[in-house]
Coordinates of C-alpha atoms in Angstrom, one line a residue:
M1 CA 134.8 136.9 217.7
R2 CA 136.4 140.0 216.3
S3 CA 138.9 140.5 214.3
L4 CA 142.0 142.8 215.1
T5 CA 145.3 142.0 214.4
N6 CA 147.3 143.7 216.4
L7 CA 146.1 141.1 219.3
R8 CA 146.6 137.3 219.6
L9 CA 144.4 135.1 221.1
I10 CA 146.2 133.5 224.6
A11 CA 145.4 130.6 227.1
S12 CA 147.5 129.4 229.2
T13 CA 146.9 125.9 230.4
A14 CA 149.3 124.0 233.6
L15 CA 151.8 121.6 231.4
L16 CA 151.6 118.0 232.9
L17 CA 155.0 117.3 233.0
T18 CA 155.8 114.9 235.0
S19 CA 158.8 112.3 236.3
C20 CA 157.6 109.9 233.8
T21 CA 157.7 112.2 230.7
S22 CA 160.9 113.4 229.1
P23 CA 162.2 116.5 228.5
A24 CA 160.0 118.0 225.6
H25 CA 161.0 119.5 222.4
T26 CA 158.5 122.4 220.9
I27 CA 156.6 122.4 218.3
Y28 CA 154.8 126.0 217.0
V29 CA 151.4 126.0 215.1
S30 CA 149.7 128.6 214.0
I31 CA 145.6 128.1 214.5
P32 CA 143.4 130.6 212.4
T33 CA 140.5 132.1 214.9
S34 CA 138.6 132.5 211.5
A35 CA 137.8 129.7 208.9
P36 CA 140.2 129.4 206.3
S37 CA 139.3 129.8 202.7
H38 CA 140.2 126.1 202.4
S39 CA 138.5 124.6 205.0
Q40 CA 135.3 122.1 204.3
Q41 CA 131.9 120.7 206.0
L42 CA 131.9 119.0 208.5
S43 CA 129.4 116.8 209.7
P44 CA 128.0 115.2 212.5
T45 CA 127.5 112.1 211.3
L46 CA 131.3 112.0 210.1
F47 CA 132.0 109.0 212.0
S48 CA 129.5 106.6 211.0
L49 CA 129.5 103.1 211.1
S50 CA 128.8 99.9 208.6
I51 CA 127.4 96.3 209.7
E52 CA 127.9 93.2 207.6
Q53 CA 124.4 92.4 206.3
D54 CA 124.4 88.6 207.5
R55 CA 124.3 89.4 210.9
W56 CA 122.3 92.3 211.1
P57 CA 119.7 91.0 213.4
E58 CA 121.7 89.6 216.1
W59 CA 123.5 93.2 215.8
A60 CA 120.5 95.3 215.9
G61 CA 118.4 92.5 217.9
I62 CA 115.1 90.5 217.1
D63 CA 112.3 91.0 219.3
A64 CA 113.6 93.7 221.3
R65 CA 116.7 96.1 220.6
N66 CA 120.1 95.3 221.7
E67 CA 120.4 97.7 225.0
F68 CA 124.4 97.2 223.9
T69 CA 124.6 98.1 220.6
Y70 CA 122.0 101.3 221.6
N71 CA 124.0 102.4 224.2
A72 CA 126.7 102.6 222.0
L73 CA 125.9 104.4 219.3
Q74 CA 123.7 106.9 221.1
N75 CA 126.6 107.9 223.0
Y76 CA 127.6 109.0 220.0
A77 CA 124.5 111.1 219.3
A78 CA 124.6 112.9 222.9
L79 CA 127.7 113.9 221.7
T80 CA 127.1 115.6 218.2
G81 CA 123.1 115.9 218.3
E82 CA 123.2 113.2 215.6
P83 CA 123.4 109.9 215.6
P84 CA 126.0 107.6 213.4
S85 CA 124.5 106.8 210.1
I86 CA 124.4 103.6 209.4
R87 CA 125.1 101.4 206.8
I88 CA 123.9 97.8 206.3
G89 CA 125.3 96.0 203.4
G90 CA 128.9 94.4 202.9
D91 CA 130.6 91.3 201.3
S92 CA 127.2 89.4 202.2
A93 CA 124.8 92.0 200.2
D94 CA 125.6 90.1 196.2
H95 CA 125.2 87.0 198.2
T96 CA 121.1 88.5 199.8
F97 CA 118.0 87.6 198.7
W98 CA 114.4 88.6 199.1
S99 CA 111.7 86.0 199.8
P100 CA 107.8 86.0 200.7
S101 CA 108.6 82.4 203.1
V102 CA 111.1 84.0 205.7
D103 CA 110.0 86.5 208.5
F104 CA 113.8 87.6 209.5
N105 CA 116.7 85.9 207.7
Q106 CA 118.4 82.8 207.0
A107 CA 121.7 83.0 206.2
T108 CA 124.6 80.0 205.4
F109 CA 127.7 80.2 207.2
P110 CA 131.1 78.7 206.3
P111 CA 133.3 76.7 209.0
P112 CA 135.1 79.1 211.4
T113 CA 139.1 78.7 210.9
P114 CA 141.6 80.2 213.4
Q115 CA 142.2 82.5 210.8
T116 CA 138.8 83.5 209.9
P117 CA 136.9 83.0 213.5
Y118 CA 134.0 84.5 212.0
P119 CA 133.7 83.8 208.6
E120 CA 130.3 85.8 206.7
A121 CA 127.6 84.3 205.2
T122 CA 127.9 82.6 202.2
R123 CA 124.0 82.9 201.2
V124 CA 121.2 85.0 203.1
L125 CA 117.5 84.6 202.7
V126 CA 115.7 87.6 204.1
G127 CA 112.1 88.2 204.6
D128 CA 110.6 91.9 205.0
G129 CA 111.2 91.5 209.3
F130 CA 115.0 91.4 208.5
Y131 CA 114.2 95.5 207.4
T132 CA 111.9 96.0 210.1
L133 CA 114.6 96.0 212.9
A134 CA 115.7 99.1 212.2
R135 CA 113.6 100.6 214.7
F136 CA 115.7 99.5 217.1
L137 CA 118.4 101.8 216.3
P138 CA 118.3 105.5 217.8
R139 CA 115.6 107.8 216.9
G140 CA 116.9 110.3 214.0
T141 CA 119.0 107.8 212.5
R142 CA 119.6 107.6 208.5
T143 CA 120.3 104.2 206.7
I144 CA 121.5 103.0 204.0
W145 CA 120.6 99.3 202.9
G146 CA 123.0 97.4 200.6
L147 CA 121.3 95.1 197.6
N148 CA 122.7 92.0 195.8
L149 CA 124.5 93.5 192.4
G150 CA 127.1 90.2 192.1
A151 CA 124.1 87.6 191.3
D152 CA 122.8 90.3 188.6
D153 CA 119.1 89.2 189.0
A154 CA 117.5 92.3 188.6
T155 CA 113.9 90.6 189.6
N156 CA 115.8 89.8 193.3
A157 CA 116.8 93.9 193.0
A158 CA 113.2 95.2 193.0
D159 CA 112.2 92.3 195.6
T160 CA 114.1 93.6 197.6
A161 CA 113.8 97.8 197.6
R162 CA 110.4 97.2 197.5
A163 CA 110.4 95.3 200.7
I164 CA 112.6 98.0 201.9
V165 CA 110.7 100.8 201.3
R166 CA 107.4 98.1 202.3
A167 CA 109.2 98.3 205.6
F168 CA 110.1 101.4 206.9
R169 CA 106.6 102.8 205.9
S170 CA 105.2 100.2 208.4
P171 CA 103.7 102.0 211.4
R172 CA 105.8 100.2 213.9
V173 CA 109.7 101.9 211.5
A174 CA 108.0 105.1 211.2
A175 CA 107.4 105.7 214.6
S176 CA 110.5 105.0 215.1
G177 CA 112.4 108.1 213.2
V178 CA 114.7 106.1 211.5
A179 CA 114.8 107.0 207.9
L180 CA 115.9 105.1 205.3
V181 CA 118.3 107.3 202.7
R182 CA 119.5 106.0 199.9
L183 CA 120.1 102.1 198.6
E184 CA 123.3 101.2 197.4
V185 CA 123.5 98.6 194.2
G186 CA 126.2 96.1 194.3
N187 CA 129.7 95.9 197.4
E188 CA 133.1 96.6 195.8
P189 CA 132.1 95.5 192.3
D190 CA 135.1 95.9 191.3
I191 CA 136.8 92.8 192.8
Y192 CA 134.0 90.7 191.3
N193 CA 136.5 88.6 189.5
F194 CA 138.4 87.9 192.1
T195 CA 135.8 87.8 194.3
G196 CA 134.1 85.0 191.3
L197 CA 130.7 86.8 191.0
R198 CA 132.2 87.6 187.3
P199 CA 134.6 86.1 184.8
G200 CA 138.6 87.3 184.5
D201 CA 137.2 89.9 181.2
W202 CA 135.0 92.2 183.7
T203 CA 135.4 95.9 183.1
P204 CA 134.0 99.7 183.8
A205 CA 131.8 99.3 180.8
L206 CA 130.4 95.5 181.4
Y207 CA 130.0 97.0 184.8
V208 CA 127.6 100.5 183.9
E209 CA 125.9 98.1 181.7
Q210 CA 125.2 95.5 184.2
W211 CA 124.2 98.0 187.6
T212 CA 122.4 100.4 184.8
E213 CA 119.7 96.9 184.8
S214 CA 119.5 96.4 188.6
A215 CA 119.5 99.9 189.7
G216 CA 116.9 100.4 187.0
A217 CA 114.7 97.5 188.7
V218 CA 115.8 99.4 192.2
V219 CA 114.4 102.5 191.4
N220 CA 111.5 101.4 189.7
G221 CA 110.9 99.1 192.8
A222 CA 111.1 101.9 194.9
D223 CA 109.8 104.3 193.1
I224 CA 112.3 106.9 193.7
R225 CA 112.2 109.9 191.8
G226 CA 115.5 111.3 191.2
R227 CA 118.9 112.5 193.5
D228 CA 116.9 114.8 195.7
G229 CA 113.9 112.8 196.8
A230 CA 113.2 111.1 200.7
V231 CA 115.8 108.4 199.1
S232 CA 118.3 108.0 196.7
L233 CA 121.1 105.9 194.8
Q234 CA 124.5 105.9 196.7
G235 CA 126.8 104.8 193.7
A236 CA 130.0 103.2 193.1
S237 CA 130.6 101.7 196.4
F238 CA 133.9 100.4 194.5
G239 CA 136.9 98.4 196.8
T240 CA 139.6 99.5 195.1
K241 CA 141.0 101.5 192.4
Q242 CA 140.8 98.9 189.7
F243 CA 137.0 100.9 188.7
T244 CA 137.4 104.4 189.4
P245 CA 133.9 107.1 189.5
R246 CA 135.7 109.3 186.8
E247 CA 136.3 105.7 184.7
V248 CA 132.3 105.3 185.4
F249 CA 131.2 109.0 184.7
D250 CA 133.1 109.0 181.0
L251 CA 130.7 105.5 180.3
G252 CA 127.6 107.6 181.0
L253 CA 126.4 105.7 184.3
L254 CA 125.4 109.2 185.3
D255 CA 123.3 109.8 182.2
S256 CA 121.7 106.8 182.5
A257 CA 118.0 107.1 184.3
P258 CA 119.5 104.8 187.7
G259 CA 122.1 107.3 187.3
K260 CA 120.1 109.8 188.0
A261 CA 118.9 108.6 191.2
V262 CA 122.8 108.8 192.6
S263 CA 122.6 111.2 194.9
I264 CA 126.5 110.3 196.7
I265 CA 129.7 108.5 195.8
S266 CA 130.8 106.0 197.5
Q267 CA 134.5 104.4 197.7
H268 CA 136.1 101.9 200.3
R269 CA 139.6 101.8 201.8
Y270 CA 141.4 99.6 204.5
S271 CA 144.2 100.7 205.5
V272 CA 145.9 98.3 205.5
I273 CA 145.5 95.1 203.2
S274 CA 148.5 92.2 203.1
S275 CA 146.1 90.8 206.0
C276 CA 144.5 89.5 203.7
N277 CA 147.0 86.8 202.9
G278 CA 148.0 86.7 206.7
T279 CA 151.4 89.0 206.2
A280 CA 152.4 90.1 209.6
V281 CA 151.1 93.9 210.1
S282 CA 153.2 96.4 212.5
L283 CA 150.8 98.9 214.6
A284 CA 153.6 101.9 214.0
D285 CA 152.8 101.3 210.2
L286 CA 149.2 101.9 210.9
M287 CA 149.8 104.7 213.0
S288 CA 152.1 106.0 210.5
K289 CA 151.1 110.3 209.9
E290 CA 152.4 110.0 206.5
A291 CA 150.8 106.5 205.4
V292 CA 147.4 107.9 206.9
R293 CA 148.1 110.9 204.2
S294 CA 149.1 108.4 200.7
N295 CA 146.1 106.3 202.1
L296 CA 143.6 109.2 201.5
T297 CA 144.9 111.1 199.3
I298 CA 145.1 109.2 196.4
F299 CA 140.9 110.0 196.5
K300 CA 141.0 113.5 195.9
A301 CA 140.5 113.7 191.9
D302 CA 137.3 111.4 192.6
I303 CA 136.4 113.6 195.6
A304 CA 136.9 116.3 192.8
A305 CA 135.3 114.2 190.5
S306 CA 131.6 113.4 191.8
K307 CA 131.6 117.1 193.2
A308 CA 131.9 119.0 190.2
R309 CA 128.8 116.7 189.3
G310 CA 126.7 118.0 191.9
L311 CA 126.9 114.9 194.2
R312 CA 128.8 114.0 197.8
Y313 CA 131.1 111.9 198.1
V314 CA 131.7 109.4 201.4
I315 CA 133.8 106.3 202.1
G316 CA 131.3 103.8 202.9
E317 CA 133.8 101.0 204.4
T318 CA 136.7 101.5 206.1
N319 CA 138.8 100.2 209.0
S320 CA 142.0 99.5 209.9
A321 CA 143.2 96.3 208.3
A322 CA 141.3 94.2 205.7
C323 CA 139.9 91.0 206.2
H324 CA 137.9 91.4 209.9
G325 CA 141.5 93.0 211.2
A326 CA 145.1 91.9 212.6
S327 CA 145.5 91.3 216.2
G328 CA 147.5 93.5 218.1
V329 CA 146.8 96.1 215.6
S330 CA 143.2 96.2 214.8
N331 CA 142.0 96.3 218.4
T332 CA 144.2 98.0 220.0
A333 CA 144.3 101.5 221.8
G334 CA 146.8 102.9 218.9
A335 CA 144.2 101.7 216.3
A336 CA 142.0 104.4 218.0
L337 CA 144.5 107.3 217.6
W338 CA 144.8 105.9 213.9
A339 CA 141.1 106.6 213.3
I340 CA 141.4 110.1 215.1
D341 CA 143.5 111.3 212.3
Y342 CA 142.5 109.1 209.4
V343 CA 139.1 110.5 210.0
L344 CA 139.5 113.8 210.1
Q345 CA 142.6 114.1 207.9
A346 CA 139.3 112.1 205.3
A347 CA 137.1 115.8 205.4
S348 CA 139.8 117.5 205.4
L349 CA 140.2 116.8 201.8
G350 CA 135.9 116.9 201.5
V351 CA 135.2 113.6 202.5
Q352 CA 131.5 113.7 204.3
E353 CA 131.0 110.4 206.1
L354 CA 133.4 107.8 207.4
Y355 CA 131.7 104.3 207.8
F356 CA 133.7 102.0 210.1
H357 CA 132.8 98.6 209.3
E358 CA 131.2 96.4 212.0
G359 CA 130.4 92.9 211.8
V360 CA 130.3 89.9 214.8
G361 CA 133.4 88.4 216.4
Y362 CA 135.6 90.9 214.5
L363 CA 139.2 92.5 215.5
Y364 CA 138.2 95.7 214.3
N365 CA 134.9 96.3 215.4
L366 CA 134.1 99.3 217.6
F367 CA 132.5 97.2 219.5
Q368 CA 131.6 93.4 220.1
S369 CA 127.5 93.7 220.8
I370 CA 126.7 89.8 221.3
P371 CA 128.3 87.2 223.7
L372 CA 131.2 85.3 221.9
N373 CA 131.7 81.6 221.9
R374 CA 134.2 82.1 220.4
S375 CA 138.2 84.0 220.2
T376 CA 137.9 86.8 218.2
T377 CA 141.8 85.9 217.4
D378 CA 142.3 82.2 216.4
G379 CA 139.1 80.5 217.0
S380 CA 139.2 78.6 220.2
P381 CA 136.2 78.1 222.3
L382 CA 135.3 80.4 225.4
D383 CA 133.5 79.1 228.1
P384 CA 132.3 81.3 229.6
P385 CA 131.2 83.5 226.5
Q386 CA 132.9 86.9 226.3
K387 CA 130.1 89.5 227.0
P388 CA 129.6 92.3 224.8
H389 CA 131.9 95.2 225.9
V390 CA 133.5 98.4 223.7
Q391 CA 136.9 97.9 221.9
P392 CA 139.8 100.7 221.9
L393 CA 138.8 101.6 218.3
Y394 CA 135.5 103.0 219.9
Y395 CA 137.2 105.6 221.7
A396 CA 138.4 107.6 218.5
G397 CA 134.5 108.5 217.9
L398 CA 134.2 109.6 221.3
V399 CA 136.6 112.2 220.7
I400 CA 136.1 113.0 217.0
G401 CA 132.1 113.7 218.3
S402 CA 133.6 115.8 221.1
F403 CA 135.4 117.9 218.5
I404 CA 132.3 118.5 216.2
G405 CA 130.3 119.0 219.0
H406 CA 126.7 120.2 218.7
T407 CA 128.1 122.8 215.7
G408 CA 125.5 121.6 212.9
D409 CA 126.8 123.2 210.2
A410 CA 130.7 122.8 210.9
E411 CA 133.7 123.3 209.0
I412 CA 137.7 122.0 209.5
V413 CA 140.8 122.4 208.3
E414 CA 144.2 120.7 208.6
L415 CA 147.0 122.8 210.7
Q416 CA 150.4 122.9 209.5
V417 CA 152.8 120.7 212.0
D418 CA 156.0 120.1 211.8
S419 CA 156.2 117.2 213.0
Q420 CA 156.1 113.5 212.0
N421 CA 154.0 112.5 214.5
V422 CA 152.0 115.3 215.1
S423 CA 148.8 115.7 213.3
A424 CA 146.4 118.9 214.7
Y425 CA 142.5 119.7 212.9
T426 CA 140.2 123.4 214.2
A427 CA 136.7 123.1 213.2
Y428 CA 135.0 126.5 213.1
V429 CA 131.2 127.8 213.4
K430 CA 129.8 130.7 211.2
G431 CA 133.1 131.3 210.5
A432 CA 134.8 131.2 214.1
L433 CA 136.7 129.5 215.8
N434 CA 135.4 126.5 218.3
S435 CA 137.7 123.9 219.2
A436 CA 140.4 121.9 217.8
V437 CA 142.2 118.5 218.3
F438 CA 145.9 117.6 218.7
V439 CA 146.7 113.5 217.6
N440 CA 150.1 112.3 218.9
L441 CA 151.0 109.4 216.9
E442 CA 154.5 108.2 218.2
P443 CA 153.3 105.4 219.6
W444 CA 154.8 104.4 222.7
L445 CA 154.7 100.6 223.6
S446 CA 153.9 97.6 226.0
G447 CA 158.0 97.2 225.5
A448 CA 159.4 100.5 226.0
T449 CA 161.9 101.9 227.8
G450 CA 162.5 105.4 229.9
P451 CA 160.7 107.7 230.3
R452 CA 157.9 108.6 228.3
P453 CA 157.8 111.2 225.0
A454 CA 156.5 114.2 224.7
V455 CA 156.4 117.3 222.7
H456 CA 155.1 121.0 223.7
L457 CA 152.9 122.6 221.7
D458 CA 152.8 126.5 221.3
L459 CA 150.1 127.1 219.9
D460 CA 149.9 131.2 218.2
F461 CA 146.4 132.4 217.7
T462 CA 146.1 134.6 214.5
G463 CA 142.8 136.8 213.1
G464 CA 141.1 137.9 216.6
V465 CA 140.4 137.0 220.0
V466 CA 138.1 135.8 221.3
T467 CA 135.4 137.2 223.0
A468 CA 133.5 137.1 226.7
A469 CA 131.3 133.9 225.9
N470 CA 134.5 132.2 224.3
S471 CA 137.1 133.1 227.1
T472 CA 137.1 129.6 228.2
A473 CA 139.7 126.8 227.1
V474 CA 138.6 123.3 227.8
V475 CA 140.5 120.8 227.5
R476 CA 139.9 117.0 227.3
R477 CA 142.1 114.1 226.6
L478 CA 142.3 110.5 225.8
T479 CA 144.9 109.1 228.0
I480 CA 145.9 105.6 227.0
E481 CA 148.7 103.9 228.9
H482 CA 150.6 102.0 225.9
A483 CA 149.3 102.0 221.8
D484 CA 149.5 98.1 222.0
D485 CA 147.3 97.9 225.2
L486 CA 143.8 96.3 224.3
G487 CA 141.5 98.4 226.9
G488 CA 142.2 101.1 229.9
L489 CA 141.6 103.7 227.8
L490 CA 140.3 106.4 229.0
W491 CA 138.1 110.0 227.4
A492 CA 137.8 112.7 229.6
G493 CA 138.6 110.6 232.7
Q494 CA 136.2 108.3 231.7
S495 CA 135.7 104.7 230.9
Y496 CA 133.1 102.7 228.7
E497 CA 134.4 99.2 228.8
T498 CA 131.3 98.4 230.7
P499 CA 129.0 95.7 230.9
N500 CA 126.1 98.4 229.6
A501 CA 128.2 100.7 227.2
M502 CA 127.7 103.5 229.5
P503 CA 130.7 105.8 230.7
D504 CA 131.7 105.4 234.6
G505 CA 133.8 108.0 236.1
A506 CA 133.6 111.5 236.9
I507 CA 134.5 114.1 234.1
V508 CA 138.4 115.5 234.3
E509 CA 138.7 119.0 232.1
E510 CA 141.6 120.8 232.5
R511 CA 139.9 124.5 231.9
E512 CA 141.8 127.5 231.8
T513 CA 140.9 131.7 231.1
V514 CA 141.3 133.4 228.1
Q515 CA 144.0 135.7 228.6
L516 CA 146.5 137.6 225.9
G517 CA 149.9 135.0 224.4
R518 CA 149.4 132.0 223.8
L519 CA 148.1 128.4 224.4
E520 CA 150.8 126.1 225.1
L521 CA 149.9 122.3 225.9
H522 CA 151.7 119.3 226.5
A523 CA 150.7 115.9 224.7
S524 CA 152.4 112.6 225.5
A525 CA 153.3 109.7 222.4
S526 CA 150.2 108.0 221.7
E527 CA 147.6 110.7 223.2
A528 CA 144.7 112.8 221.9
I529 CA 143.6 116.1 223.4
V530 CA 141.0 117.9 222.1
V531 CA 140.3 121.6 222.7
S532 CA 137.0 123.5 223.0
F533 CA 136.8 127.0 223.1
M534 CA 133.8 128.1 225.1

């Protein structure tokens, strides 16, 4: 890409104005063609997954791989060249115990209720076979495993760590190309006093003391040799701001023997937590551009403190609404649009990966990986069972993966957009503009009347022109009929709502020749667009 200050990059696309959209108002956006100094790393595994540990065998497959899970993950890998990282943990990690007499797992679940149709296990016994199931993930997958700190049993933590290492050294797992990269001691330990795992006087200082004991046993059991080895520790994993990484840094956690094995700091975030007490959740509130930013900027100081100590930073568990999701919100098309903006906003702040939490039967799942015999909304029986299927949130990963592409070492910046509904980001490879994404978060709901709102994006490229090799702009769209729809989404003309999670339909793209001038786009309410410069 040449830098010519007296020229502007121009590409034009046909405006998709139809009789069913209202006249669009124009938004002007300036796009640098070279990466600005404040750009952040854009990881191919930015959009990653977390799976509740109690149902891991069904999700991954026991006697053979779960083909639906495998296909859904492989679709993501095809877009970026790398499968998403997978964290196996969550609340049930703090109720998991290794046993030499168990092959895979024995889990004890409370009875389902209309409010919690698929509850988490209260006790899980696992054997070495539990961990060998990782071989059913796509080749190249990096895994993070949660260990029990809730029991305050360093012996169990060490036994579990040894079992995990043994599993990944076994011939079958080694041949699969799936790697163990980190161990995480404790899940959301900052709220142990609320979950009944610690008394009310639980403090960061007590946490550091107990974590150091159990994590020290894990480091010894797994033979972890510092943060730069093949396996390291993932630290903090706090669920709220009750404890912060900065506090435990000041208390000396990183100076301890196991602290020197911490390579990544993790915090958790759910955009809505009132869903846990039954409070009604609004889809419009979830899709709010302002709310997306307020949910993430609270971590700026922790991100900076982590990086200042040479540590990477991830949001190690996240999703729309806590406690398995909110019906009519988490399982809607609007949640996909929210996630696109949420994930890319986090990346622009310096977050390396976000792990979207999954379980069996959870409303906020990207996909339901096994047949379900109870309704996910009220627990009522399903006869016949509902077959495995993709949910709307899954499409967010497709859009983000397409935006990242096979870039390897890329950077991201958020563009300044004078709109309360429209967000925009650009990706750069070796400093040169590679792609852009635009998200119109205005909710277009099924009960709406009149023409569908839209915006006209007038994009002004500054700092250079596109060479002959980059002379084509390819436009792909996430099309949604209504933000509150539970299905029917299309990414670039294709549906992934198929029996095997494989795409159906012909790819639909708009290809435009780059000329001098501007790139003009039409973005309807509740639509996302990716533009790639070829």
